[in-house]
Structure formats: C-alpha cells, structure tokens
Amino acid sequence: AFMPDLIPRDSQRGFDESQRIAIYRRDGGQCKYCGDQISFDRFHTDHVVPHSHGGPTSVANGWLSCSRCNQKKGAMPIEQMP
C-alpha cells in the first residue's frame, strides 16, 4: 500500500568527484567542524543533514571535514555534535 508520508531517500549516498571538488573549493580547504586546514588528498565530505535522516547527497548539503571530525560526528545531526 502506498504511504504518502514516506519520502524516498536519495539513492546516491557518496558524493561524486565533481561534488567533492566543489565542496572543497567552497569551504576553502578548512574543516567546518574544527577549522583545521585539510590537504586536497586527505579531506572527507560530510552530509550536513545525514543521509540516514533523509539528507540529499548534494553540494548544498555537503561540508568539508577532517577524518577525525567526520568519524566523531557519524550519523548524528550537526546540532548534536559535541
């Protein structure tokens, strides 16, 4: 049975290369959580609204993150980040 209140999740979980480059350039190579500079070969892209919570995989919903902060955040929303 169709359930109209269910919104399908974005099927693309990972950011593609062009999205990753756009996010890196927009955020100036700086982790949006801790402010550290990150080299181009070491950065992570993170969903602002987690994919598991219905967030789309888009440049607008992406943030540059260092590996430490990205792993610490996991799937929690940004506002719950310690």
Coordinates of N, CA, C and O in Angstrom, one line a residue, residues 11-64:
S11 N 19.1 8.0 -3.5 CA 19.8 6.7 -3.8 C 21.3 6.8 -3.8 O 22.1 5.9 -3.7
Q12 N 21.8 8.0 -4.1 CA 23.3 8.3 -4.1 C 23.8 8.7 -2.7 O 23.6 9.8 -2.3
R13 N 24.5 7.8 -2.0 CA 25.0 8.1 -0.7 C 26.3 8.9 -0.7 O 26.5 9.8 0.0
G14 N 27.2 8.5 -1.6 CA 28.5 9.1 -1.6 C 28.5 10.3 -2.6 O 27.9 10.3 -3.6
F15 N 29.3 11.3 -2.2 CA 29.5 12.5 -3.1 C 30.4 12.0 -4.3 O 31.4 11.3 -4.1
D16 N 30.0 12.5 -5.5 CA 30.8 12.1 -6.6 C 32.0 13.1 -6.7 O 32.1 14.1 -5.9
E17 N 32.9 12.9 -7.6 CA 34.2 13.7 -7.6 C 33.9 15.1 -7.9 O 34.5 16.0 -7.2
S18 N 33.0 15.5 -8.7 CA 32.8 16.9 -9.0 C 32.1 17.6 -7.8 O 32.4 18.7 -7.5
Q19 N 31.3 16.9 -7.1 CA 30.7 17.4 -5.8 C 31.8 17.6 -4.8 O 31.8 18.6 -4.1
R20 N 32.7 16.6 -4.6 CA 33.8 16.7 -3.7 C 34.7 17.9 -3.9 O 35.0 18.7 -3.0
I21 N 35.0 18.1 -5.2 CA 35.8 19.3 -5.6 C 35.1 20.6 -5.3 O 35.7 21.5 -4.7
A22 N 33.8 20.7 -5.6 CA 33.1 21.9 -5.4 C 33.0 22.2 -3.9 O 33.1 23.4 -3.5
I23 N 32.8 21.2 -3.1 CA 32.7 21.4 -1.6 C 34.1 21.8 -1.1 O 34.2 22.7 -0.3
Y24 N 35.2 21.2 -1.5 CA 36.5 21.6 -1.1 C 36.8 23.0 -1.4 O 37.3 23.8 -0.6
R25 N 36.5 23.4 -2.6 CA 36.7 24.8 -3.1 C 35.9 25.8 -2.3 O 36.3 26.8 -1.8
R26 N 34.6 25.5 -2.1 CA 33.7 26.4 -1.4 C 34.1 26.6 0.0 O 34.1 27.7 0.5
D27 N 34.6 25.5 0.7 CA 34.9 25.6 2.1 C 36.4 26.0 2.3 O 36.9 26.0 3.4
G28 N 37.1 26.2 1.2 CA 38.5 26.7 1.3 C 39.5 25.8 2.0 O 40.5 26.2 2.5
G29 N 39.2 24.5 1.8 CA 40.2 23.5 2.4 C 40.2 23.5 3.9 O 41.1 23.0 4.5
Q30 N 39.1 23.9 4.6 CA 39.1 24.0 6.0 C 37.9 23.2 6.6 O 36.8 23.3 6.1
C31 N 38.2 22.4 7.6 CA 37.2 21.6 8.2 C 36.1 22.5 8.8 O 36.5 23.4 9.6
K32 N 34.9 22.2 8.5 CA 33.8 23.1 9.0 C 33.5 22.8 10.5 O 32.8 23.6 11.1
Y33 N 34.1 21.8 11.1 CA 33.8 21.5 12.5 C 34.9 22.1 13.4 O 34.6 22.8 14.3
C34 N 36.2 21.8 13.1 CA 37.2 22.2 14.0 C 38.1 23.4 13.4 O 38.9 24.0 14.1
G35 N 37.9 23.7 12.1 CA 38.7 24.8 11.5 C 40.1 24.4 11.0 O 40.7 25.3 10.4
D36 N 40.5 23.2 11.1 CA 41.8 22.8 10.6 C 41.9 22.8 9.1 O 40.9 22.5 8.4
Q37 N 43.0 23.2 8.6 CA 43.2 23.1 7.1 C 43.5 21.6 6.8 O 44.1 20.9 7.5
I38 N 42.9 21.2 5.6 CA 43.0 19.8 5.2 C 43.5 19.8 3.8 O 43.0 20.6 2.9
S39 N 44.5 19.0 3.5 CA 45.1 18.9 2.2 C 44.1 18.3 1.3 O 43.2 17.5 1.7
F40 N 44.2 18.5 0.0 CA 43.2 18.0 -1.0 C 43.2 16.5 -1.0 O 42.1 15.9 -1.3
D41 N 44.3 15.8 -0.7 CA 44.3 14.4 -0.8 C 43.9 13.7 0.6 O 43.9 12.5 0.7
R42 N 43.4 14.5 1.6 CA 43.1 13.9 2.9 C 41.7 14.3 3.4 O 41.4 14.0 4.5
F43 N 40.9 15.0 2.6 CA 39.7 15.5 3.1 C 38.5 14.5 3.0 O 38.5 13.6 2.2
H44 N 37.5 14.7 3.8 CA 36.3 14.0 3.8 C 35.1 15.0 3.4 O 35.3 16.2 3.7
T45 N 34.1 14.5 2.8 CA 32.9 15.3 2.6 C 31.8 14.7 3.5 O 31.7 13.4 3.6
D46 N 31.0 15.5 4.2 CA 30.1 15.0 5.1 C 28.7 15.6 4.8 O 28.6 16.8 4.4
H47 N 27.6 14.9 5.0 CA 26.3 15.4 4.9 C 25.9 16.2 6.1 O 26.1 15.8 7.2
V48 N 25.5 17.5 5.8 CA 25.0 18.3 6.9 C 23.8 17.7 7.6 O 23.8 17.5 8.8
V49 N 22.8 17.4 6.8 CA 21.7 16.6 7.2 C 22.0 15.2 6.8 O 22.2 14.9 5.6
P50 N 22.3 14.3 7.8 CA 22.8 12.9 7.5 C 21.9 12.2 6.4 O 20.7 12.3 6.4
H51 N 22.6 11.4 5.6 CA 21.9 10.6 4.6 C 20.9 9.7 5.3 O 19.8 9.5 4.8
S52 N 21.2 9.2 6.4 CA 20.3 8.3 7.2 C 19.1 9.0 7.7 O 18.1 8.3 8.1
H53 N 19.1 10.3 7.7 CA 18.0 11.1 8.2 C 17.3 11.8 7.0 O 16.5 12.7 7.2
G54 N 17.6 11.3 5.8 CA 16.9 11.8 4.6 C 17.6 12.9 3.9 O 17.1 13.5 3.0
G55 N 18.8 13.3 4.3 CA 19.6 14.4 3.7 C 20.0 14.0 2.3 O 20.5 12.9 2.1
P56 N 19.9 14.9 1.3 CA 20.3 14.6 0.0 C 21.9 14.6 -0.1 O 22.5 15.3 0.6
T57 N 22.4 13.9 -1.1 CA 23.8 14.0 -1.5 C 23.9 15.1 -2.5 O 23.8 14.9 -3.7
S58 N 24.2 16.3 -2.0 CA 24.3 17.5 -2.9 C 25.4 18.4 -2.3 O 25.7 18.3 -1.1
V59 N 25.9 19.3 -3.1 CA 26.9 20.3 -2.7 C 26.3 21.1 -1.6 O 26.9 21.4 -0.6
A60 N 25.0 21.5 -1.7 CA 24.4 22.4 -0.7 C 24.3 21.6 0.7 O 24.2 22.3 1.7
N61 N 24.2 20.3 0.7 CA 24.1 19.5 1.9 C 25.4 18.9 2.3 O 25.5 18.0 3.1
G62 N 26.5 19.4 1.7 CA 27.8 18.8 2.0 C 28.7 19.8 2.7 O 28.6 21.0 2.5
W63 N 29.6 19.3 3.6 CA 30.5 20.1 4.3 C 31.9 19.4 4.2 O 32.0 18.2 4.2
L64 N 32.9 20.2 4.2 CA 34.3 19.7 4.3 C 34.6 19.3 5.7 O 34.2 20.0 6.6

